[in-house]
XYZ file of N, CA, C and O in Angstrom:
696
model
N 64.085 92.170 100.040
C 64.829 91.762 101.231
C 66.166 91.138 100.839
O 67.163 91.799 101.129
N 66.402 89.557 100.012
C 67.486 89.377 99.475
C 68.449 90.377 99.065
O 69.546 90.429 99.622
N 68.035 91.419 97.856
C 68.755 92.273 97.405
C 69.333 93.136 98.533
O 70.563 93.121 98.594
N 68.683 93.888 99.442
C 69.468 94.515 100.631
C 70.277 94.172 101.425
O 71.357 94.724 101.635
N 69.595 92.671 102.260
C 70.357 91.858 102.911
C 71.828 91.423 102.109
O 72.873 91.328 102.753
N 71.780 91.207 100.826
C 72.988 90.689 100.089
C 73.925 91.994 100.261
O 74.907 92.020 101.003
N 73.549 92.902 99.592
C 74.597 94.445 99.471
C 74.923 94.818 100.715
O 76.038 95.286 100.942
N 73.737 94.620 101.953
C 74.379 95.010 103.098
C 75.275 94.014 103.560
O 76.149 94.613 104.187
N 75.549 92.530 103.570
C 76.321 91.615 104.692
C 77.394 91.854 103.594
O 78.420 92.337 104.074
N 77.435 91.671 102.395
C 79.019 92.231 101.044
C 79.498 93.255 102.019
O 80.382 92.996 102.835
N 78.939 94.366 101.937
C 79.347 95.108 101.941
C 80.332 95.421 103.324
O 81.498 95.816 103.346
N 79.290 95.047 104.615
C 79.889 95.369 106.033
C 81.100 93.954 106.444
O 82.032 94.033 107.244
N 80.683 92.669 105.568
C 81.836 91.598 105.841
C 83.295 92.786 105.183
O 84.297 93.043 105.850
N 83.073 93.215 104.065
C 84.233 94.263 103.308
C 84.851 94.750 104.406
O 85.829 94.288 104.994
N 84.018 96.009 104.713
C 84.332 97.054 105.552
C 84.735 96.357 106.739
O 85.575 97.157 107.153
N 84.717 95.241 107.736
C 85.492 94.792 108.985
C 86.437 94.132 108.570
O 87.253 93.983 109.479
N 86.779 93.599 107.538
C 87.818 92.899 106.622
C 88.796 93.595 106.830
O 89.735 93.314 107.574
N 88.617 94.822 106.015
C 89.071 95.801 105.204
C 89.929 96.867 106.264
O 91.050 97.354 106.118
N 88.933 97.025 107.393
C 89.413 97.824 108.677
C 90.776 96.371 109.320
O 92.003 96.463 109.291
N 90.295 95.707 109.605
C 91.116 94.235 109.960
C 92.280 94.201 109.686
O 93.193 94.044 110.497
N 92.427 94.408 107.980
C 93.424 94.562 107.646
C 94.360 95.619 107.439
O 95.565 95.469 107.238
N 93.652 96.845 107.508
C 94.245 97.877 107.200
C 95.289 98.492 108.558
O 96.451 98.886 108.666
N 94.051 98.291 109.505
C 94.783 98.446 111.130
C 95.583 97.704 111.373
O 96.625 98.241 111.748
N 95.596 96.655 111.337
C 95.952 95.858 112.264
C 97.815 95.258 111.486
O 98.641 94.527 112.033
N 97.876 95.776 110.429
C 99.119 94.933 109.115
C 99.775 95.996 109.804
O 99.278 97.099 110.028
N 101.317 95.476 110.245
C 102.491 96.721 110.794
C 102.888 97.534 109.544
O 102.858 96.888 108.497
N 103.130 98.385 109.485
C 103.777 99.080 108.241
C 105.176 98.488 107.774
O 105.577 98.623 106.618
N 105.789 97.914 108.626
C 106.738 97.203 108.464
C 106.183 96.029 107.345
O 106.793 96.040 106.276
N 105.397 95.304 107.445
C 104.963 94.240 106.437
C 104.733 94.525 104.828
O 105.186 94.031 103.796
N 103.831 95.536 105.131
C 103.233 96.166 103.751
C 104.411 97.154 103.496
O 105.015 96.624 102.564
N 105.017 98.225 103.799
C 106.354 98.761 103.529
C 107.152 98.412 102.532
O 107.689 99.240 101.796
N 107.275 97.320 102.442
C 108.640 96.453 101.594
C 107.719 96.591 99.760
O 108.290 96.828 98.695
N 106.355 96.370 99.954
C 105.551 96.651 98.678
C 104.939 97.864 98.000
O 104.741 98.134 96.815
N 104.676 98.584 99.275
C 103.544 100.060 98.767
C 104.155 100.779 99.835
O 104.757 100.246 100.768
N 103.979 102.058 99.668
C 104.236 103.250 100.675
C 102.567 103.612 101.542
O 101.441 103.386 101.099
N 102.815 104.005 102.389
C 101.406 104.325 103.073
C 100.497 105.008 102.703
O 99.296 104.790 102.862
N 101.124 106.105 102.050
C 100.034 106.136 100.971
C 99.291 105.894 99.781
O 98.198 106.368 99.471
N 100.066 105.041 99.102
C 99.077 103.650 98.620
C 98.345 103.193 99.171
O 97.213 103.055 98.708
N 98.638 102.825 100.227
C 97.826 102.081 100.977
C 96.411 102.781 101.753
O 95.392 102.181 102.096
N 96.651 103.895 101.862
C 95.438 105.064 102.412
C 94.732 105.378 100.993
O 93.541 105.682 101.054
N 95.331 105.336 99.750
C 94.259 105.377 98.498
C 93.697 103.924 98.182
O 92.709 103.743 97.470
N 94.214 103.207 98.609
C 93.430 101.702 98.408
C 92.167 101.618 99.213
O 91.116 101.056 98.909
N 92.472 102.284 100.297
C 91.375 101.935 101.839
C 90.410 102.919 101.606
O 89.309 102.929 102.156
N 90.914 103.967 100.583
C 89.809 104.785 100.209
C 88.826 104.704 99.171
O 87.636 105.015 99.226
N 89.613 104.154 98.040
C 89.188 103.549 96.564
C 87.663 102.590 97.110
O 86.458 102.686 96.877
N 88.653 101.551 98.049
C 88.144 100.163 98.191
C 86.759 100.219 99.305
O 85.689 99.633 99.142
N 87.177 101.168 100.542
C 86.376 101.443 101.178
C 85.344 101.984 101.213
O 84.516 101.845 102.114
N 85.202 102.859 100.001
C 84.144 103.787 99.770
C 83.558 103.010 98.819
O 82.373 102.944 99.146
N 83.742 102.363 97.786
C 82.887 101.147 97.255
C 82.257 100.327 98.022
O 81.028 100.305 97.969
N 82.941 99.497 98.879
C 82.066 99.047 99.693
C 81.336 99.565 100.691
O 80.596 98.798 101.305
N 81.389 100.907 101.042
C 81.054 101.832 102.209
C 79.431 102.050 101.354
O 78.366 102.215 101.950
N 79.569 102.007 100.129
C 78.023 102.782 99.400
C 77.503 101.575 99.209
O 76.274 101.516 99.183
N 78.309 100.279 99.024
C 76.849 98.936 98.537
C 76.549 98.455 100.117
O 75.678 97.586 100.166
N 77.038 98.805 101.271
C 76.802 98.623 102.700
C 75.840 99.737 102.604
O 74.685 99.345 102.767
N 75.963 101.076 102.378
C 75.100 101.592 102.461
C 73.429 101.267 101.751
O 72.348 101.290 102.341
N 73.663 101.030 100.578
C 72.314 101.297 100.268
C 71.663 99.575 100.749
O 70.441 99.443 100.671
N 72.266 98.686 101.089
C 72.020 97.588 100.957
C 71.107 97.617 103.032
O 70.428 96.704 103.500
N 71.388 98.636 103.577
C 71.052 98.739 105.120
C 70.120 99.803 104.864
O 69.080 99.726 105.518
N 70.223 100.718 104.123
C 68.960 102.056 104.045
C 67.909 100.837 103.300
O 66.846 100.947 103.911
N 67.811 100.080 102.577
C 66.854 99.550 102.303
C 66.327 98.132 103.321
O 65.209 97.658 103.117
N 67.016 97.685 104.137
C 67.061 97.113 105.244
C 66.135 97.927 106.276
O 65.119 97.471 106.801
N 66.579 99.002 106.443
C 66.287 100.107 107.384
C 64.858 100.371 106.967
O 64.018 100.196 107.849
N 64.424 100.770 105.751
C 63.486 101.492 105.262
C 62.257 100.190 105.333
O 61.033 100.290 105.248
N 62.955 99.204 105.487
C 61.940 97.978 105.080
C 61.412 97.635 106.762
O 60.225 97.386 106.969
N 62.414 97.654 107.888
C 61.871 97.584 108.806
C 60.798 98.343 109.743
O 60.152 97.944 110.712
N 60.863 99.776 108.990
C 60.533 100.435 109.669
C 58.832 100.822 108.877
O 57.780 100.818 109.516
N 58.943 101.108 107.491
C 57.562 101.291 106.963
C 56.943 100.156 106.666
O 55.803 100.364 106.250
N 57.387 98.509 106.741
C 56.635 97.347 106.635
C 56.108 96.729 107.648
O 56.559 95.904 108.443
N 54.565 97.490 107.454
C 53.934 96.953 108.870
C 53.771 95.716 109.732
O 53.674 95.781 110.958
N 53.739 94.384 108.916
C 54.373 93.232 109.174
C 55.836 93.042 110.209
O 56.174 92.567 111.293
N 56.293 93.645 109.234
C 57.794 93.535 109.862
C 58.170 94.617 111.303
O 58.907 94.344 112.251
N 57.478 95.735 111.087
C 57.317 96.813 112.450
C 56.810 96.032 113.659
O 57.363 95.890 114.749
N 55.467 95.486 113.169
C 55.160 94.835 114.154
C 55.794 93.532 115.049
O 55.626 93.462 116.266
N 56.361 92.763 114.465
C 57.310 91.604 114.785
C 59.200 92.579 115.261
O 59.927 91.828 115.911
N 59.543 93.348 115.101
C 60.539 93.976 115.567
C 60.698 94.554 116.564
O 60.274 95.707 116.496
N 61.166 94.263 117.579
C 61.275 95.114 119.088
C 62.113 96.254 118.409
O 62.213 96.316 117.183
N 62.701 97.138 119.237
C 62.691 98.617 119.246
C 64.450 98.632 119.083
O 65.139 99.321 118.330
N 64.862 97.596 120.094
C 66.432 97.625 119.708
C 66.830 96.902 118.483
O 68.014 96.588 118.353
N 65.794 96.547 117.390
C 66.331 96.015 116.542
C 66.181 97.194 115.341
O 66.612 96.891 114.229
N 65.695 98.276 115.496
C 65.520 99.370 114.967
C 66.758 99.980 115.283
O 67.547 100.514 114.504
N 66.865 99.809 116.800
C 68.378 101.147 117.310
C 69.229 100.758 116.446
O 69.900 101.632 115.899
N 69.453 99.276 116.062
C 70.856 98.160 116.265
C 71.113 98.935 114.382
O 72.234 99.030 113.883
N 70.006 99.316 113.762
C 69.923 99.385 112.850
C 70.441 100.778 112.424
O 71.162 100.888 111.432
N 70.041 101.942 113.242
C 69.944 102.939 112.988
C 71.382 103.245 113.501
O 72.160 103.765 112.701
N 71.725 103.018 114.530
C 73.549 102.754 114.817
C 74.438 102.426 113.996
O 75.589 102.862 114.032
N 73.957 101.542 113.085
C 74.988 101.172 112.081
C 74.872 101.946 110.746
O 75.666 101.992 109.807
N 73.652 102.549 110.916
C 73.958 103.391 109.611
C 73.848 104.384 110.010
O 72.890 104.863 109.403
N 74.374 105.380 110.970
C 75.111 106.589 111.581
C 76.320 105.913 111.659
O 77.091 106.730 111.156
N 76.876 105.093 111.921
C 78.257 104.612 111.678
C 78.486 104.734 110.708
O 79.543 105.355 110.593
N 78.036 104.455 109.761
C 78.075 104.056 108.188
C 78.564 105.220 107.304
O 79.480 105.298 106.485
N 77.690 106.054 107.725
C 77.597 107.472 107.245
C 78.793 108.164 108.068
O 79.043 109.131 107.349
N 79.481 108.215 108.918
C 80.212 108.918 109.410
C 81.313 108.548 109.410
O 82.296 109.213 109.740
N 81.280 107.002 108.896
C 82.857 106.461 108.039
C 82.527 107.068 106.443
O 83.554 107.286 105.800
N 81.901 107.211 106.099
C 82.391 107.352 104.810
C 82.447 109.221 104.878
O 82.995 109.702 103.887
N 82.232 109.661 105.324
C 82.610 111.319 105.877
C 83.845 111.102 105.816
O 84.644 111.815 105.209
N 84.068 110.259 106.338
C 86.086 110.706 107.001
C 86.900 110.349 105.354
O 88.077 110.698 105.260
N 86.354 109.790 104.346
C 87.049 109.753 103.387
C 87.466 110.528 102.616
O 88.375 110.202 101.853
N 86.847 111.934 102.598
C 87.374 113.132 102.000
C 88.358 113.759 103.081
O 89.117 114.525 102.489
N 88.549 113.733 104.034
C 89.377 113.953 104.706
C 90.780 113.191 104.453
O 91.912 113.675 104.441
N 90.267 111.531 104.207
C 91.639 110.610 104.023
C 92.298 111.345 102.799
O 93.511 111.481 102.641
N 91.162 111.865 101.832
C 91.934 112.154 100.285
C 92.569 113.047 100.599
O 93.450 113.351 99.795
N 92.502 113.554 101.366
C 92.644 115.317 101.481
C 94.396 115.290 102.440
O 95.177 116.236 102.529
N 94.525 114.195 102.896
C 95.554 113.853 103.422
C 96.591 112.257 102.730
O 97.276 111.325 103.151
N 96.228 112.659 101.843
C 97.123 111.656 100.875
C 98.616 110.874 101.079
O 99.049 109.958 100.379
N 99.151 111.390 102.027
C 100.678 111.121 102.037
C 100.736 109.622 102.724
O 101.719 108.895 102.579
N 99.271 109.138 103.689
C 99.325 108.305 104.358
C 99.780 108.217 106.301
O 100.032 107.372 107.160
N 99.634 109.888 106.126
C 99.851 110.179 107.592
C 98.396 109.705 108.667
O 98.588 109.156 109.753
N 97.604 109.884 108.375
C 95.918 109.711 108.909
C 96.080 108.231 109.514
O 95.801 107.813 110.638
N 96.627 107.571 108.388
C 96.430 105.804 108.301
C 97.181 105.778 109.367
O 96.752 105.396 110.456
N 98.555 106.241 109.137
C 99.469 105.473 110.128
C 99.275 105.832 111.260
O 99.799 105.029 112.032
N 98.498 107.107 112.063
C 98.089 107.452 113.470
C 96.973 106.590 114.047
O 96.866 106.203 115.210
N 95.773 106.254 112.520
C 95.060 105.355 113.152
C 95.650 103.985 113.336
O 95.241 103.325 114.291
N 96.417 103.561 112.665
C 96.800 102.318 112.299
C 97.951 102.252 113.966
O 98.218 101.124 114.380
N 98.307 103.028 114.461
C 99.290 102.837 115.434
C 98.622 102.892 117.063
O 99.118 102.657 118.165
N 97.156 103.355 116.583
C 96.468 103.506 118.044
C 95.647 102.605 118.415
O 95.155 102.512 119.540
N 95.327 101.421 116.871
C 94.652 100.476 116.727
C 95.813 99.594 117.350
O 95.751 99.445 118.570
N 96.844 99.000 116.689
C 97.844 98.171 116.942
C 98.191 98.448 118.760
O 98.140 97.384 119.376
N 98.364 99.095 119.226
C 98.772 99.676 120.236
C 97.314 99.026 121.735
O 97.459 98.324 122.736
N 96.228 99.638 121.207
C 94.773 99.037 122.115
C 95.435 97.281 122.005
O 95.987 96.808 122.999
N 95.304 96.502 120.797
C 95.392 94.838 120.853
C 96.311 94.831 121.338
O 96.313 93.978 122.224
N 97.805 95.703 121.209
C 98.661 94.842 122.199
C 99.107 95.624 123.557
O 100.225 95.986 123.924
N 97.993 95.736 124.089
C 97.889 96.122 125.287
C 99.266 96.886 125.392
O 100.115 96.585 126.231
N 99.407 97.838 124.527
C 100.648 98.668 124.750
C 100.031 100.105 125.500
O 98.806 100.157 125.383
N 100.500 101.031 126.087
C 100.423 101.947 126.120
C 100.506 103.165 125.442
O 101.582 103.744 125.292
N 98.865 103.826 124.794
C 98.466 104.653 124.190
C 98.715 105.870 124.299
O 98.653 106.194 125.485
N 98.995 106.805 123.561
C 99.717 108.592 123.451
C 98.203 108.993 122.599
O 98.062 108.632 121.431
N 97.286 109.650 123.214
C 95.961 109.821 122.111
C 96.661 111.470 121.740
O 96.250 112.218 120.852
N 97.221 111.606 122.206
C 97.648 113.414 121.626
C 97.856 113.272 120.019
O 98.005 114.354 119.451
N 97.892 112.113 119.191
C 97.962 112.013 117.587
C 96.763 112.375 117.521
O 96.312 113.355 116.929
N 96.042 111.344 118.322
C 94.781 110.784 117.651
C 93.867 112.459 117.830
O 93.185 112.825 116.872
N 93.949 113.379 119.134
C 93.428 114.268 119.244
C 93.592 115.245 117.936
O 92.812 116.179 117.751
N 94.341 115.039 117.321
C 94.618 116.656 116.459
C 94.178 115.726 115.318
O 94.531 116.258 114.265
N 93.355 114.186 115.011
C 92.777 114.317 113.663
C 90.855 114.783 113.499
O 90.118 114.947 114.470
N 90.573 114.864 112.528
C 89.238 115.893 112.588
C 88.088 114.776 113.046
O 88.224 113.557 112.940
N 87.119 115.357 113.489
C 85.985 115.061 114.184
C 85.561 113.291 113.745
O 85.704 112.324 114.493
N 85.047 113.277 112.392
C 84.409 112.141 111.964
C 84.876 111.022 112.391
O 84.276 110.096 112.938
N 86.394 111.176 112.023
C 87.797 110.227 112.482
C 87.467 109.761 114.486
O 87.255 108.626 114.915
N 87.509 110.592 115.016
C 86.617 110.262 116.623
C 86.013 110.141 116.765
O 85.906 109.541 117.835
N 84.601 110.463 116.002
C 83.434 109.860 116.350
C 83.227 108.662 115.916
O 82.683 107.772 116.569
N 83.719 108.554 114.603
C 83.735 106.951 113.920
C 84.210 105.751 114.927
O 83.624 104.702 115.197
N 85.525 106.275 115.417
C 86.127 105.299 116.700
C 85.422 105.308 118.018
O 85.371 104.255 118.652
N 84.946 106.250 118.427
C 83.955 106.155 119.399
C 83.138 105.162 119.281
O 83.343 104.041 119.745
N 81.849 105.619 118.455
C 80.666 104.759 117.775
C 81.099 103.295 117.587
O 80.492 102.407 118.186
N 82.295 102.973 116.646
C 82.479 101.718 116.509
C 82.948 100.877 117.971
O 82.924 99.665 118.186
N 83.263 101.701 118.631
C 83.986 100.543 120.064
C 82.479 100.580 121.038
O 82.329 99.861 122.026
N 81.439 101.555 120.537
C 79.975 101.511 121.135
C 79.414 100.248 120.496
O 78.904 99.366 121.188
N 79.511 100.167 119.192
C 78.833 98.956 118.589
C 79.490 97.847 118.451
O 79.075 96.973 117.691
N 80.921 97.670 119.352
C 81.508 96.200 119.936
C 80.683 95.849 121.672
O 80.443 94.730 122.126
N 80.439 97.009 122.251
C 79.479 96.883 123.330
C 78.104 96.555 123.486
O 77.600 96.167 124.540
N 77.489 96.728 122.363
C 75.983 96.126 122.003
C 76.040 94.463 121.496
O 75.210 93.565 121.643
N 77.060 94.470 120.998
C 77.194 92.979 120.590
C 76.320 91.859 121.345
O 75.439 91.097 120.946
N 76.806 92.028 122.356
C 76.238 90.711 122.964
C 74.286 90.767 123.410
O 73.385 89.934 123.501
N 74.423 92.251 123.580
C 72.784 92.813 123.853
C 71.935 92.984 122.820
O 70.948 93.711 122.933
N 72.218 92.352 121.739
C 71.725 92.765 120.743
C 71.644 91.221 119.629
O 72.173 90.112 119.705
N 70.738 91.845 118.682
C 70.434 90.865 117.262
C 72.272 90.605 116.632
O 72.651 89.669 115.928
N 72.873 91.417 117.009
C 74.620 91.614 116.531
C 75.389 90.630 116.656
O 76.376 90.411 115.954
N 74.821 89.682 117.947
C 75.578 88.408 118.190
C 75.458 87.097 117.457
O 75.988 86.013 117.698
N 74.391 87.570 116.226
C 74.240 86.719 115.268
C 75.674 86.388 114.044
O 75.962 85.490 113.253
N 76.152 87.439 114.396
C 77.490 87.927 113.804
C 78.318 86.123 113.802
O 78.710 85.348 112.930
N 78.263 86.128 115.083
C 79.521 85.511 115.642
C 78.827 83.516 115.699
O 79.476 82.589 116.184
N 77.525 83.399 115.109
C 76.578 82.157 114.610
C 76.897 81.792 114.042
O 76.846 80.566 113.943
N 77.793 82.959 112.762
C 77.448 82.373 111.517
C 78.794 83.155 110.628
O 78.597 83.492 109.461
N 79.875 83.351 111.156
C 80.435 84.332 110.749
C 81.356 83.642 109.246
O 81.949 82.602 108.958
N 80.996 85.023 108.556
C 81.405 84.557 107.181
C 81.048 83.384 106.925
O 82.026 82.645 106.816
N 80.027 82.852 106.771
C 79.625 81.721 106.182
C 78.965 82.235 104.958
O 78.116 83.126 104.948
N 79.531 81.454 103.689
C 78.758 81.822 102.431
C 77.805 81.010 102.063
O 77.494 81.046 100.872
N 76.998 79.951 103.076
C 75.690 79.691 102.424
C 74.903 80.278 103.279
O 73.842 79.748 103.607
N 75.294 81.445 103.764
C 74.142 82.621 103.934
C 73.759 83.574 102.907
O 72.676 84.139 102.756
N 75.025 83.673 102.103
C 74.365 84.114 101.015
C 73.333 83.402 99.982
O 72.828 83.941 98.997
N 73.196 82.488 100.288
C 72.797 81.583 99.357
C 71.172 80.907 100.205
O 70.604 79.957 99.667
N 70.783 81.322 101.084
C 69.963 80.463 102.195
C 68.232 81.015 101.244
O 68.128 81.888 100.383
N 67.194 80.184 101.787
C 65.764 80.274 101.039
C 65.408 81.270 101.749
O 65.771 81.323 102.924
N 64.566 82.343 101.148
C 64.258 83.622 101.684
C 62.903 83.100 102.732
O 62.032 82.244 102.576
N 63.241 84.162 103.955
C 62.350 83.692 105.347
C 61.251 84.549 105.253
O 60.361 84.508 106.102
């Protein structure tokens, strides 16, 4: 349990970090240091490292809730969904990374990065970019603005208890 729980909260604190920063920094800021596509091989380098210790750290999360009869039994059903949502998310962000490689120049970033910036400041959105990038890339954004809507209906709002606190990493196993 430790070992999963640890690789999975590393890993997914990374990955909302990581998205946090990647979206949300104007190109104007980062510009003056790296070109965008630096910055789309960093988010790929960096992301997909943490995209696989999130992964295996929730498939064993996953695998533990579901074949440990103890634990099956004490788990309602949306704490299975809450589970199984995030690792179809999981899996369908790290899909889109051969696509990011595959588009190297840093064009991908900056369409997502401008439709992200654009939603927070309540600017008015042009999705005709966002339409012509490939599937994973929309479903990933779909799914993820689905699993800002479960938040509050869900075990998810534990998120926001305890957020980034590092003597959770550190707490006596329950």
């Amino acid at each position: 349990l430790r070992c999963g729980s640890n690789l999975f909260h590393f890993g997914i604190l990374f990955l909302f970090f990581g998205h946090m920063v990647g979206l949300f920094t104007p190109h104007a800021v980062y510009g003056v240091f790296m070109t965008a596509a630096t910055k789309q091989m960093m988010a790929v380098v960096a992301g997909g490292i943490a995209g696989l210790v999130c992964f295996v750290g929730l498939s064993m999360l996953l695998y533990r809730r579901i074949f440990d009869p103890r634990i099956r039994l004490t788990s309602h059903r949306t704490d299975i969904a809450v589970l199984v949502i995030l690792w179809v998310q999981l899996v369908v962000g790290m899909i889109t990374l051969p696509f990011s490689y595959q588009h190297a120049d840093g064009s991908t970033m900056l369409i997502l990065a401008d439709w992200a910036q654009r939603i927070v400041t309540l600017r008015p959105v042009d999705a005709t970019a966002l339409s012509a990038l490939p599937w994973p890339y929309l479903f990933h954004i779909v799914f993820g603005m689905t699993i800002f809507l479960l938040f509050p209906f869900s075990r998810l709002v534990h998120v926001w208890s305890g957020f980034a606190t590092v003597a959770f990493l550190f707490r006596p196993h329950q």
